[in-house]
Coordinates of C-alpha atoms in Angstrom, one line a residue:
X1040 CA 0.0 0.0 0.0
X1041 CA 1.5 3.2 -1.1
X1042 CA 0.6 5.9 1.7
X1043 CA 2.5 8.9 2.9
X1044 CA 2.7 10.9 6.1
X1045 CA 2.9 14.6 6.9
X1046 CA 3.9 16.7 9.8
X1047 CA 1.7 19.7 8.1
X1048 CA -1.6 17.8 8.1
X1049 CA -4.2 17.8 10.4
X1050 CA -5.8 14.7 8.8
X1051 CA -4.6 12.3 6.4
X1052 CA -7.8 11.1 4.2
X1053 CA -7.6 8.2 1.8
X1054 CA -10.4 7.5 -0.4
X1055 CA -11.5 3.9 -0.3
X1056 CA -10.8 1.6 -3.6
X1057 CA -14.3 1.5 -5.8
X1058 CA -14.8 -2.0 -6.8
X1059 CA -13.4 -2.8 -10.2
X1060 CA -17.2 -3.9 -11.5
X1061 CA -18.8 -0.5 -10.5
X1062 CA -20.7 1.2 -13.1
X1063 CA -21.8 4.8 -13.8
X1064 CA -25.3 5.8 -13.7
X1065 CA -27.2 5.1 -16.5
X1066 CA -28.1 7.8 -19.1
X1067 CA -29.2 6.7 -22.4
X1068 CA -28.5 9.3 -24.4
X1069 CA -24.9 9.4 -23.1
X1070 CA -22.2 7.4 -25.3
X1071 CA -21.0 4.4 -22.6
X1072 CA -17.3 4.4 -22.6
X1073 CA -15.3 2.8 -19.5
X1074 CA -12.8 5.7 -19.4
X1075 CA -13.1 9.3 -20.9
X1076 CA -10.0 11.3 -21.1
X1077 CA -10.3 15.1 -21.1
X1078 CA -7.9 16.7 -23.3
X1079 CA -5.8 15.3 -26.5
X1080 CA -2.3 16.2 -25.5
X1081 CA 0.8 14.9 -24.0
X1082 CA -1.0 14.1 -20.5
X1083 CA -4.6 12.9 -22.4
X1084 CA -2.8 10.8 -25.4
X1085 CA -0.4 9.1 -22.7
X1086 CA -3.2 8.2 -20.6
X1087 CA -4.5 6.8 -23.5
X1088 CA -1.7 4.5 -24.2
X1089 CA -1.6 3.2 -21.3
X1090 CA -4.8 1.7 -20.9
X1091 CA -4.3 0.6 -24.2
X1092 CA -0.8 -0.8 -23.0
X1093 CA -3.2 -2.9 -20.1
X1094 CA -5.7 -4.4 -22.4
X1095 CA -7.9 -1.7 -21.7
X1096 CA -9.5 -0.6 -25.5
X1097 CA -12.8 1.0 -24.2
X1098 CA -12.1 4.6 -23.8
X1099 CA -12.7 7.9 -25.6
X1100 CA -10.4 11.0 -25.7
X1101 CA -12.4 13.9 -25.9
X1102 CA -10.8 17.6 -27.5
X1103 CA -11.3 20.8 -27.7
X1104 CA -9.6 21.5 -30.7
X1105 CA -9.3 19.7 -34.5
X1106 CA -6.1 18.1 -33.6
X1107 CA -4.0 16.6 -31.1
X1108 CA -1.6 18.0 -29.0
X1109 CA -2.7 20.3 -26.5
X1110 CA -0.1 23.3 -26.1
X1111 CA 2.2 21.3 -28.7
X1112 CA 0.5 24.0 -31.2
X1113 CA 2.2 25.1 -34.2
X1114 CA 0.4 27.8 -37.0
X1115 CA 1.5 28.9 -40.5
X1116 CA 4.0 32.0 -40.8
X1117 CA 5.3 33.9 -43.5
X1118 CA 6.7 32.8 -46.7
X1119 CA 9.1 30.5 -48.0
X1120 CA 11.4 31.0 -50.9
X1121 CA 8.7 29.1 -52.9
X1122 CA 5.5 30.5 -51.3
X1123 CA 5.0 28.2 -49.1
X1124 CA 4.1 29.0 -45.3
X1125 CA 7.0 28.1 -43.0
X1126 CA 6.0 26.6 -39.3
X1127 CA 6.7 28.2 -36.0
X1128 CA 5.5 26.5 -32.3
X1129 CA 3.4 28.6 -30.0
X1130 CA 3.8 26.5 -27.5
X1131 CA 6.1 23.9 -26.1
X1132 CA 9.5 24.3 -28.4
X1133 CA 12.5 22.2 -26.6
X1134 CA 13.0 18.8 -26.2
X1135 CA 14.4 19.9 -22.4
X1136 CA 17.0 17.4 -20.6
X1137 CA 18.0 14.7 -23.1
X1138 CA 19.6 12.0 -21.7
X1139 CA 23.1 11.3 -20.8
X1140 CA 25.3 7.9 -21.5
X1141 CA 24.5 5.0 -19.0
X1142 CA 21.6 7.2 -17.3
X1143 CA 17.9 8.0 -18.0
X1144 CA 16.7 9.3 -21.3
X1145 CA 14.2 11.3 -21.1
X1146 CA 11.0 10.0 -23.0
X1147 CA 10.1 13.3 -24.8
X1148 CA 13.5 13.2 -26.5
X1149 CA 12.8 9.1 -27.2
X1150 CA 9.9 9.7 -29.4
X1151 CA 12.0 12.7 -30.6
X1152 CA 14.8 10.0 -32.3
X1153 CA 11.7 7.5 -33.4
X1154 CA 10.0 9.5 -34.9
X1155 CA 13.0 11.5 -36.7
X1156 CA 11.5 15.0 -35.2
X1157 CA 13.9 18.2 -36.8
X1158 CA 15.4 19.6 -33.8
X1159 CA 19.1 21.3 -33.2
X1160 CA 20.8 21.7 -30.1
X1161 CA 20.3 25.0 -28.5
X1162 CA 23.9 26.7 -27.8
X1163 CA 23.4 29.1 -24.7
X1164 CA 26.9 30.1 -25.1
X1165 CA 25.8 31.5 -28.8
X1166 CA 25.0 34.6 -27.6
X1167 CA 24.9 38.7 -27.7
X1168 CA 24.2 40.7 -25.4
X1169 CA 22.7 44.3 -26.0
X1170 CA 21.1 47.6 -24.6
X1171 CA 19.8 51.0 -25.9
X1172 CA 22.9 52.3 -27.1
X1173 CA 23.5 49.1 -29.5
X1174 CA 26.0 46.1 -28.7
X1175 CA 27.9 46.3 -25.2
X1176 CA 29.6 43.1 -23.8
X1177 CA 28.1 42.3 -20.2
X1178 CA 28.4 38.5 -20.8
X1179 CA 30.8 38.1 -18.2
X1180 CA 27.6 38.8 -15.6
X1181 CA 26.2 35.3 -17.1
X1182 CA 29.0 33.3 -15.6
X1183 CA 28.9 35.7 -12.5
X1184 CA 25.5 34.4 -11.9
X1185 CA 25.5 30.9 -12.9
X1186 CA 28.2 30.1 -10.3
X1187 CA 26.1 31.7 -7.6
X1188 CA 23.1 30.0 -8.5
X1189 CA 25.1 27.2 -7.9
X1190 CA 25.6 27.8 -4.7
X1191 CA 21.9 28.8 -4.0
X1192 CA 20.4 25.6 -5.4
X1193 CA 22.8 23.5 -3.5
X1194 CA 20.9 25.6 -0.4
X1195 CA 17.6 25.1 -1.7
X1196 CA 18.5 21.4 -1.7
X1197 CA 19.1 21.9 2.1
X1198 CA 16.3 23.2 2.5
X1199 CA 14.3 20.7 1.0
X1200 CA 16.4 17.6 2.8
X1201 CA 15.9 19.1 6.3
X1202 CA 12.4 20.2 6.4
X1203 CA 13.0 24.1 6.6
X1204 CA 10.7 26.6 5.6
X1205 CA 10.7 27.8 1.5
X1206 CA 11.4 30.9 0.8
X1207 CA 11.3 32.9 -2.2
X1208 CA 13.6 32.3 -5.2
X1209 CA 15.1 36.2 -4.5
X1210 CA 15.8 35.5 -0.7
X1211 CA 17.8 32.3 -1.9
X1212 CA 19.7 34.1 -4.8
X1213 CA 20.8 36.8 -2.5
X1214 CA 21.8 35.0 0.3
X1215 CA 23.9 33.3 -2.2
X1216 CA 25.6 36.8 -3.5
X1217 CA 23.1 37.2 -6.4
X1218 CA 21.7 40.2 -5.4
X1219 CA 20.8 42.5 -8.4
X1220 CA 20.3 46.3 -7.5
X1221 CA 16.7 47.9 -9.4
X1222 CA 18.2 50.4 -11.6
X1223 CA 21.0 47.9 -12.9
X1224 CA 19.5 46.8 -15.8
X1225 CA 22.4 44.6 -17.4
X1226 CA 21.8 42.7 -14.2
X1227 CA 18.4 42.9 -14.8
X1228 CA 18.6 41.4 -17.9
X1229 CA 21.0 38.2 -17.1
X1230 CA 18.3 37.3 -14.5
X1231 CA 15.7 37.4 -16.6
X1232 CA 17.3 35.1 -19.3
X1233 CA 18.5 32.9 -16.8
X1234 CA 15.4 33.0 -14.6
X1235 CA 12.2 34.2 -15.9
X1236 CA 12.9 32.5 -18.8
X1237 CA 12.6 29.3 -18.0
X1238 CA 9.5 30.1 -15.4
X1239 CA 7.6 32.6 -17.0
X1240 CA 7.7 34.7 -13.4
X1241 CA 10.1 36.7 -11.5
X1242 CA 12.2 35.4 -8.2
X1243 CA 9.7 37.4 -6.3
X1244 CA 6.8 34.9 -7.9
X1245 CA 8.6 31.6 -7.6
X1246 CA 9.3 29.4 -4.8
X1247 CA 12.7 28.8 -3.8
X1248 CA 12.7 24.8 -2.9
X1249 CA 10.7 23.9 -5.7
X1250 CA 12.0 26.3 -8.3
X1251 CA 15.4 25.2 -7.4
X1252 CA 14.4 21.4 -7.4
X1253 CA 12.0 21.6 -10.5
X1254 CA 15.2 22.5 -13.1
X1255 CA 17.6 20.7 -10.8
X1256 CA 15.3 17.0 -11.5
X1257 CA 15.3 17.6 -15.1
X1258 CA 18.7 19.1 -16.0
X1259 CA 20.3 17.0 -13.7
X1260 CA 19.0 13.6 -14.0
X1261 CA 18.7 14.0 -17.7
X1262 CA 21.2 16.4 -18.7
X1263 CA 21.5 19.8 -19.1
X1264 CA 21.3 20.0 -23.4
X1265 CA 17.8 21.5 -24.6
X1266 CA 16.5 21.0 -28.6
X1267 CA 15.2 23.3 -30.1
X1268 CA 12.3 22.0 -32.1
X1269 CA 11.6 23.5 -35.4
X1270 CA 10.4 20.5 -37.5
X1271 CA 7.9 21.8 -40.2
X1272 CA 5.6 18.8 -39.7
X1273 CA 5.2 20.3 -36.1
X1274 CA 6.4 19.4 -32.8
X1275 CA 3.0 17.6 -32.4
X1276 CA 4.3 15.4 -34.5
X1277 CA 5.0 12.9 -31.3
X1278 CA 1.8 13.1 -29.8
X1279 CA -0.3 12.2 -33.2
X1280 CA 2.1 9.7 -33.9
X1281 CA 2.4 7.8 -31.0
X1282 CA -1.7 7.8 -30.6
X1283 CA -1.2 6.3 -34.1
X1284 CA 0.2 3.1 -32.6
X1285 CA -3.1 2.6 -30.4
X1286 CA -5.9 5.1 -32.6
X1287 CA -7.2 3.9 -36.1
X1288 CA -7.9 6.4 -39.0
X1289 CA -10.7 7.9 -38.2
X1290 CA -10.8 6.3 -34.7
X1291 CA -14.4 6.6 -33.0
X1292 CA -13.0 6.8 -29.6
X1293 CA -11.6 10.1 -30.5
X1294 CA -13.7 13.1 -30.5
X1295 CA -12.3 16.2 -31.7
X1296 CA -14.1 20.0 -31.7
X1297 CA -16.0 18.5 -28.5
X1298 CA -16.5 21.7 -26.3
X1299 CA -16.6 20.1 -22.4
X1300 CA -19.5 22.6 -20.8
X1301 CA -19.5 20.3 -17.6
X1302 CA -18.2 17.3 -15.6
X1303 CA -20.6 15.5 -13.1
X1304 CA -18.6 12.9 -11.2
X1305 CA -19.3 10.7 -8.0
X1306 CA -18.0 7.4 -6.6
X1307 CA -20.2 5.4 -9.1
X1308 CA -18.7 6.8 -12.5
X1309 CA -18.4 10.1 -14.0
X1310 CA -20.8 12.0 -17.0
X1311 CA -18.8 14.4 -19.7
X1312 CA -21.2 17.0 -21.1
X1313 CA -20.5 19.0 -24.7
X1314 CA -21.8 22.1 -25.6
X1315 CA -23.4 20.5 -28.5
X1316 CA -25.5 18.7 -26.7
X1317 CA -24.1 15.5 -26.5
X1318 CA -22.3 13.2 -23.3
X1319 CA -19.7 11.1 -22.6
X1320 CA -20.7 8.5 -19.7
X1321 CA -17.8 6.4 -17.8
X1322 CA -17.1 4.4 -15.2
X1323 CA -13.6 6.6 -14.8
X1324 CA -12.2 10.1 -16.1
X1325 CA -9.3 11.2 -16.7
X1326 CA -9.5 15.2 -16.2
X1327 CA -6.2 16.9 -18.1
X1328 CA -7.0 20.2 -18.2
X1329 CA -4.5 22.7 -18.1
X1330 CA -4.3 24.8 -14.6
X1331 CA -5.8 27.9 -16.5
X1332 CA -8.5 26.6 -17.5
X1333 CA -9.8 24.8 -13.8
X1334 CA -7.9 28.1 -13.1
X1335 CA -10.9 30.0 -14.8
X1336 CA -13.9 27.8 -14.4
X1337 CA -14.2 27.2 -18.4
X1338 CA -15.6 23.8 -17.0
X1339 CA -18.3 23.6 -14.2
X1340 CA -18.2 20.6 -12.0
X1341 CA -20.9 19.1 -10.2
X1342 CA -20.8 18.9 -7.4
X1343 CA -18.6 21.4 -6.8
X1344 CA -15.1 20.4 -6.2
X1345 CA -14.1 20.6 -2.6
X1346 CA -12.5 23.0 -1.1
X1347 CA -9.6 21.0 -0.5
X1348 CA -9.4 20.7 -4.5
X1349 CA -10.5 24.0 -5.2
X1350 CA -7.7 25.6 -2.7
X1351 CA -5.0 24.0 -4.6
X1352 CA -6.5 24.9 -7.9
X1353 CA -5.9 28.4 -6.7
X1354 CA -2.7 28.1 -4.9
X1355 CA -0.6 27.4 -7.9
X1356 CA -0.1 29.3 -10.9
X1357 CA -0.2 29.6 -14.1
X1358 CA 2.4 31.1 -16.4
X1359 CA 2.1 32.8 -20.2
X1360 CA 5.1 32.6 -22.2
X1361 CA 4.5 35.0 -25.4
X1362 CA 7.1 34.7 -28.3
X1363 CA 6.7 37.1 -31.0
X1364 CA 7.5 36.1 -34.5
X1365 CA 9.0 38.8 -37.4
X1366 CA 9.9 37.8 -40.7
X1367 CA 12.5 40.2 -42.6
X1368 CA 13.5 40.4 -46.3
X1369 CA 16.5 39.9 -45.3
X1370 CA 18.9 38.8 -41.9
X1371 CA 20.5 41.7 -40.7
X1372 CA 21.6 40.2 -37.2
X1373 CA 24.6 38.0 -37.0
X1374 CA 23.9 34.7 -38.9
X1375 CA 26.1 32.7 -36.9
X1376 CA 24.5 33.1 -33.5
X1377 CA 21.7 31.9 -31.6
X1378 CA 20.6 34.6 -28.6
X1379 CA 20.6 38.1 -28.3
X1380 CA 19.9 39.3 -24.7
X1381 CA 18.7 42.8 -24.7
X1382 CA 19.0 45.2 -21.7
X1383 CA 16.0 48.3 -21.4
X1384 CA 17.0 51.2 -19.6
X1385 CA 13.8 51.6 -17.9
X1386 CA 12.0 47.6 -17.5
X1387 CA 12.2 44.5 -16.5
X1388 CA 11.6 41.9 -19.1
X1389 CA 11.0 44.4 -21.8
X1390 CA 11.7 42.4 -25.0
X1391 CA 14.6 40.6 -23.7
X1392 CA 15.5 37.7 -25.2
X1393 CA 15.8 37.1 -29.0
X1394 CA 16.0 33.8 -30.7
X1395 CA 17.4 34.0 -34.8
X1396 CA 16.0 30.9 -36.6
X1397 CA 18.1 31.9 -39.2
X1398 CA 21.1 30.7 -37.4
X1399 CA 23.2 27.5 -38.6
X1400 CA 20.9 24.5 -38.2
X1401 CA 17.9 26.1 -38.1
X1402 CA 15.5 28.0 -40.2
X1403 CA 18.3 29.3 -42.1
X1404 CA 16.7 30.6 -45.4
X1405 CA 13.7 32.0 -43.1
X1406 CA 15.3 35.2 -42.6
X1407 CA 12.9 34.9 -38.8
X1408 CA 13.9 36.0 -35.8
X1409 CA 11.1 36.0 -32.3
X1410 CA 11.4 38.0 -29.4
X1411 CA 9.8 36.4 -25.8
X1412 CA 8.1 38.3 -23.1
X1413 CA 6.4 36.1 -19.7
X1414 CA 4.3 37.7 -17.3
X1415 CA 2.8 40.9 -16.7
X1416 CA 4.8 42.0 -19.9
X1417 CA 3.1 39.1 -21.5
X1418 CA -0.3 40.2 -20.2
X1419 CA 0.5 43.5 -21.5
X1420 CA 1.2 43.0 -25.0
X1421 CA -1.9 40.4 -25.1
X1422 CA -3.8 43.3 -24.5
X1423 CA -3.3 45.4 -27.0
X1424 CA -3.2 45.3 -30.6
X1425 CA -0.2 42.9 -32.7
X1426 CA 0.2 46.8 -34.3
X1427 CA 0.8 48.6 -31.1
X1428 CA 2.9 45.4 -30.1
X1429 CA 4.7 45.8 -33.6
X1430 CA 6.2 49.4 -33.4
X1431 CA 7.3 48.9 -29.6
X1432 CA 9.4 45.8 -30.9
X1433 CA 10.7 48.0 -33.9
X1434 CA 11.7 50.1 -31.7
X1435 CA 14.0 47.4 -29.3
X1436 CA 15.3 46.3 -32.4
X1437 CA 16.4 50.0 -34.2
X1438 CA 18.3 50.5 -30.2
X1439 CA 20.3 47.0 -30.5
X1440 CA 21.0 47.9 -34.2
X1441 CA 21.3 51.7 -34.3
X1442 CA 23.6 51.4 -37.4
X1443 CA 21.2 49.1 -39.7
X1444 CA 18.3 50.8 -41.7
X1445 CA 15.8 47.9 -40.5
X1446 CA 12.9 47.7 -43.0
X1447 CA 9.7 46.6 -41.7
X1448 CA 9.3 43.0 -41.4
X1449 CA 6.9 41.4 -43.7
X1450 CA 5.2 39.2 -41.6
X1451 CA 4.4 39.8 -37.7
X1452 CA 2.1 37.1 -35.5
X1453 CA 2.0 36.1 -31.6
X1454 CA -0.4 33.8 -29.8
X1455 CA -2.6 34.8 -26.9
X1456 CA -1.8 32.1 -24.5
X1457 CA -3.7 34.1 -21.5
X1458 CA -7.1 34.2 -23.3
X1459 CA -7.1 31.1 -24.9
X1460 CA -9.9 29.3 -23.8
X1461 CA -8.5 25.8 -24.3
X1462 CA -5.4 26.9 -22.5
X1463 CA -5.8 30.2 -20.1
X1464 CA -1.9 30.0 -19.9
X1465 CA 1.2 28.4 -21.1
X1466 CA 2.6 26.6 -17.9
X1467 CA 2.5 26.0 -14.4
X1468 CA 4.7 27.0 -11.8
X1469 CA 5.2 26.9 -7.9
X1470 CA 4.6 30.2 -5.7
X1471 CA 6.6 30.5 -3.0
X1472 CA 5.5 28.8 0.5
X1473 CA 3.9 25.9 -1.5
X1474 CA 4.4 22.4 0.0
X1475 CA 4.4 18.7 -1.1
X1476 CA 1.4 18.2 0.5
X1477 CA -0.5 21.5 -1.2
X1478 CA 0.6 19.4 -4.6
X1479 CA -0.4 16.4 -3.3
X1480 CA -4.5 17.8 -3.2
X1481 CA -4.0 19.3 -6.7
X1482 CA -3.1 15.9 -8.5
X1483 CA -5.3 14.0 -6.0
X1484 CA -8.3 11.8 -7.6
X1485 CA -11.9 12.8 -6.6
X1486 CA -14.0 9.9 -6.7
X1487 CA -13.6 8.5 -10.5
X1488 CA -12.5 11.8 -11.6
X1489 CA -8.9 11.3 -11.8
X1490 CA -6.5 14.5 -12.9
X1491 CA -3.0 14.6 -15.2
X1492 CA -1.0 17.0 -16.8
X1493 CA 2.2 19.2 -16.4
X1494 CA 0.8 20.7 -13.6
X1495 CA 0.2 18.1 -11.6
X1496 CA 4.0 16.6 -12.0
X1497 CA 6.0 17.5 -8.7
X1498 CA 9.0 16.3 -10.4
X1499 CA 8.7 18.1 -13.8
X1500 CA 6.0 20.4 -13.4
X1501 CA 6.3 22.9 -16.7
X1502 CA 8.1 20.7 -18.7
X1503 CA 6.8 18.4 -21.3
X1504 CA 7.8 15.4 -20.0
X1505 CA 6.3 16.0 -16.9
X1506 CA 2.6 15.9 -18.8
X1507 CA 3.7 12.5 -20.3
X1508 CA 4.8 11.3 -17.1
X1509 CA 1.4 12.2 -15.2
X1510 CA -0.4 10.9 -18.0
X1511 CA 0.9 7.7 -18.0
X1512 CA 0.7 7.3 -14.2
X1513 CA -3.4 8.0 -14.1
X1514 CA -3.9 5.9 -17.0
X1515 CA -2.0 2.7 -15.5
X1516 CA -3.2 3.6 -12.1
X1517 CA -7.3 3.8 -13.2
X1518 CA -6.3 0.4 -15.1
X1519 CA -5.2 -1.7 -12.0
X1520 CA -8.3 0.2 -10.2
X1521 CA -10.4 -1.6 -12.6
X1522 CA -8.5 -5.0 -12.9
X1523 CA -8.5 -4.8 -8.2
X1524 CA -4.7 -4.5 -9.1
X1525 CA -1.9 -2.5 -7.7
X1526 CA 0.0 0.1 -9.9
X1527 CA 3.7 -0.6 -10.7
X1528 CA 4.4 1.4 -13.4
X1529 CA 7.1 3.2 -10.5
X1530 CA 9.7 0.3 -9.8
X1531 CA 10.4 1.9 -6.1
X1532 CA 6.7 1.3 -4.5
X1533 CA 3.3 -0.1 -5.9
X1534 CA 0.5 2.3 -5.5
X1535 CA -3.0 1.0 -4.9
X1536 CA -6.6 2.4 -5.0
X1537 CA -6.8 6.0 -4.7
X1538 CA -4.4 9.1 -4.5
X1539 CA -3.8 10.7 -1.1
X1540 CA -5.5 13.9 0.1
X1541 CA -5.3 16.6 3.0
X1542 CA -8.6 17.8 4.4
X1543 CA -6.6 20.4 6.1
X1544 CA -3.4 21.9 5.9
X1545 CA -1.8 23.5 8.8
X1546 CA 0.9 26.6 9.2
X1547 CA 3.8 26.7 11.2
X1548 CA 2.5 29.0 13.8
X1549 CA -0.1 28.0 16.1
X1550 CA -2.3 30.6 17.9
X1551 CA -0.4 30.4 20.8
X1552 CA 2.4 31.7 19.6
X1553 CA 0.7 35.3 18.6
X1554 CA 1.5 36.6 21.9
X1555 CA 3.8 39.9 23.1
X1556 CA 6.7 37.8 23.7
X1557 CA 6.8 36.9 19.8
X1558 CA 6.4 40.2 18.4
X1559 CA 2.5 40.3 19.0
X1560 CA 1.1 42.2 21.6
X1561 CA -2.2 43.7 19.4
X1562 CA -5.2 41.0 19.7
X1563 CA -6.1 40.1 15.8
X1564 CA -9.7 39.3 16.8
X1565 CA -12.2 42.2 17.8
X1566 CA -15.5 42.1 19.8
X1567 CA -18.0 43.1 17.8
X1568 CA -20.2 44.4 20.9

């Protein structure tokens, strides 16, 4: 029996194994299906193949959108030499934490080799770094902080190992000497590129432990080389082709354009409504929704999900990662590198980091280059129109290039991840103060509604292979519920029946504590006569 303990919980509630023969309740003009899986991406197609991997054929993915993939999504953008529309990715674009000799490989970059997907090592070291006066050399502040973020994330590990409270990611960096004053913008500018972009928020917005351990499980255990994806056929390439092993042309059990209005779930099965009209009814579900979109109640639930659920829901966040595409008549930036880090004089994450697909092993007759922007910047450009958006980039590119007459580019395009109904967001991350235990209610089951997805991966939570991961494990875990087996698909431990929840959470500080001799000597609770 697979059960853990916690010093932060109140109560520890397990939910008590449905027999395998259970049915849901019977509605006739609901399809019958013994599993329905919510979503067609990484976490909803590996969930898939894994009750197909146990036997288990009677299921039904159910998507939002006309293909598979989730936020694998790629869309036409300007011209080839001969007319044709090149490819870019909105969404997920590295194969992050390959492999390394004699280790683990990690399984995103396995489908990568079988199913020969275009990719080229991303060079980190191929890069330029910029502010408003043009090109000035502050490289040397990338090394200054990558060996103190060494030493922070070897604290952060300390942290983790011995129990001690999180803190934010910008208490660790500075006790560790990493400590960036507001109006030094070259600073500024190396933390973003070596921090926000990889989160999608600030220091401020990311928890230390977590943070730390979240690129330390991947880069680490894998290795540290990332991919850059930029296979015409699309990244989500991998995820239609490996449902191809288990889907037929045509497949029934796949529903595409199915708008989910509502999910009613209980301990006898669970019912998938469509705005069309039409329902899915199973004896399990599989719920992969991205955290935006429970996030932003695009789905009602009925009953309502408890508060337990709902509190973790809201606890974690969700990050947009824009990346804005141009498309020149010609390259006027250096051909033979990758990056280009800019610094603005006056904000934070103002169009910092620029990636050339013309480069050597890329898109090199594309004459494309994108710019990426997370967060509030993000929100901020989302806003307002791709015109307003265009002459503010102009302008960050005229300041890096003051000596180039830069012609308008002729094509412009980037995605709306924050208001995209099917996605509310690009990734999750960890705010600081969260626990193990907080993580623990957002992946826990209720009922036969079971969830999966990028967000719900402690290990590799934001990372691709973190949705495949979670996918698998709800999809081999709701097939041993059905066969009264135990889940093995982790070698350490077996896991059996349900997924472990925490009515309640406790602080660290109990009432007691508020008292004058701690600091506290005003009461926080008033009379109201």
């Amino acid at each position: 029996m697979f059960v853990k303990k916690s010093l932060w919980a109140a109560a520890l509630v397990t939910q008590t194994c449905a027999a395998a023969t259970a049915k849901p309740r019977d509605d006739a003009k609901c399809t019958k299906t013994t599993v329905a899986i919510l979503g067609g991406g990484m976490a909803g197609v590996a969930a898939a193949q894994a009750l197909s991997n146990s036997s288990i054929h009677d299921f039904v993915i159910i998507e939002y959108r006309d293909t598979l993939g989730g936020r694998v999504a790629h869309t036409d953008f300007g011209k080839k030499p001969n007319g044709d529309p090149y490819t870019v990715e909105l969404g997920a674009n590295w194969v992050q934490g390959l492999g390394s000799p004699g280790g683990p490989e990690n399984p995103i970059w396995t489908f990568a080799k079988k199913w020969d997907l275009n990719n080229t090592y991303s060079n980190y070291s191929s890069i330029l770094t910029y502010n408003e006066t043009g090109y000035t050399d502050y490289s040397a502040l990338l090394d200054e902080y990558e060996d103190l973020y060494d030493d922070a994330a070897e604290q952060a590990g300390v942290l983790l190992k011995q129990n001690l409270q999180d803190q934010t990611a910008r208490t660790g960096l500075s006790l560790a000497g990493w400590k960036p004053k507001k109006d030094d913008m070259k600073r500024q500018a190396v933390e973003w590129w070596e921090w926000d972009w990889e989160d999608a928020y600030s220091p401020e917005e990311c928890s230390f432990i977590f943070g730390s351990a979240g690129q330390n499980l991947t880069f680490n255990q894998f290795s540290d080389a990332n991919n850059y994806v930029w296979d015409q056929r699309g990244y989500n390439r991998i995820i239609k082709k490996e449902a191809s092993t288990f889907l037929k042309n045509d497949d029934p059990r796949l529903h595409l354009n199915s708008v989910i209005t509502n999910v009613t779930y209980s301990d006898d099965g669970v019912t998938v409504y469509k705005e069309d009209g039409s329902c899915v009814q199973a004896a399990y579900a599989v719920c992969t929704f991205s955290l935006g979109v429970l996030q932003n109640d695009a789905v009602s639930f009925s009953p309502e999900l408890p508060h337990w659920k709902q509190t973790a829901i809201e606890k974690f966040s969700m990050g947009t990662y824009t990346k804005i595409f141009l498309q020149f008549n010609e390259t006027f930036w250096p051909r033979d590198t990758q990056y280009f880090l800019y610094a603005s004089p006056t904000t934070r994450g103002y169009y910092p980091v620029w990636q050339s697909l013309s480069a050597p092993g890329f898109l090199e007759e594309s004459n494309i280059i994108f710019v990426t922007v997370v967060s509030q910047e993000a929100y901020r450009v989302e806003r307002q129109s791709d015109e307003q958006t265009k002459d503010e980039v102009m302008a960050v590119l005229r300041q890096m290039y003051p000596d180039i007459d830069i012609p308008e580019p002729e094509a412009f395009m980037y995605p709306r991840w924050s208001t995209t109904p099917w996605a509310y967001g690009s990734y999750s991350n960890w705010p600081p103060s969260t626990t193990l235990e907080m993580h623990e209610n957002l992946r826990a089951n209720v009922d036969r509604l079971w969830f999966a997805g990028e967000a719900t991966s402690a290990e590799y939570f934001g990372f691709l292979h973190g949705a495949w991961f979670e996918g698998r494990d709800a999809g081999d875990q709701i097939a041993s519920l059905l066969k009264d087996e135990c889940s093995n698909v982790h070698s350490t431990s077996e896991e059996c029946g349900n997924r472990v929840y925490y009515e309640t959470l406790h602080g660290s500080s109990p009432l007691a504590d508020y008292s004058v001799f701690d600091g506290w000597s005003v009461s926080s609770f008033y009379s109201s006569s």
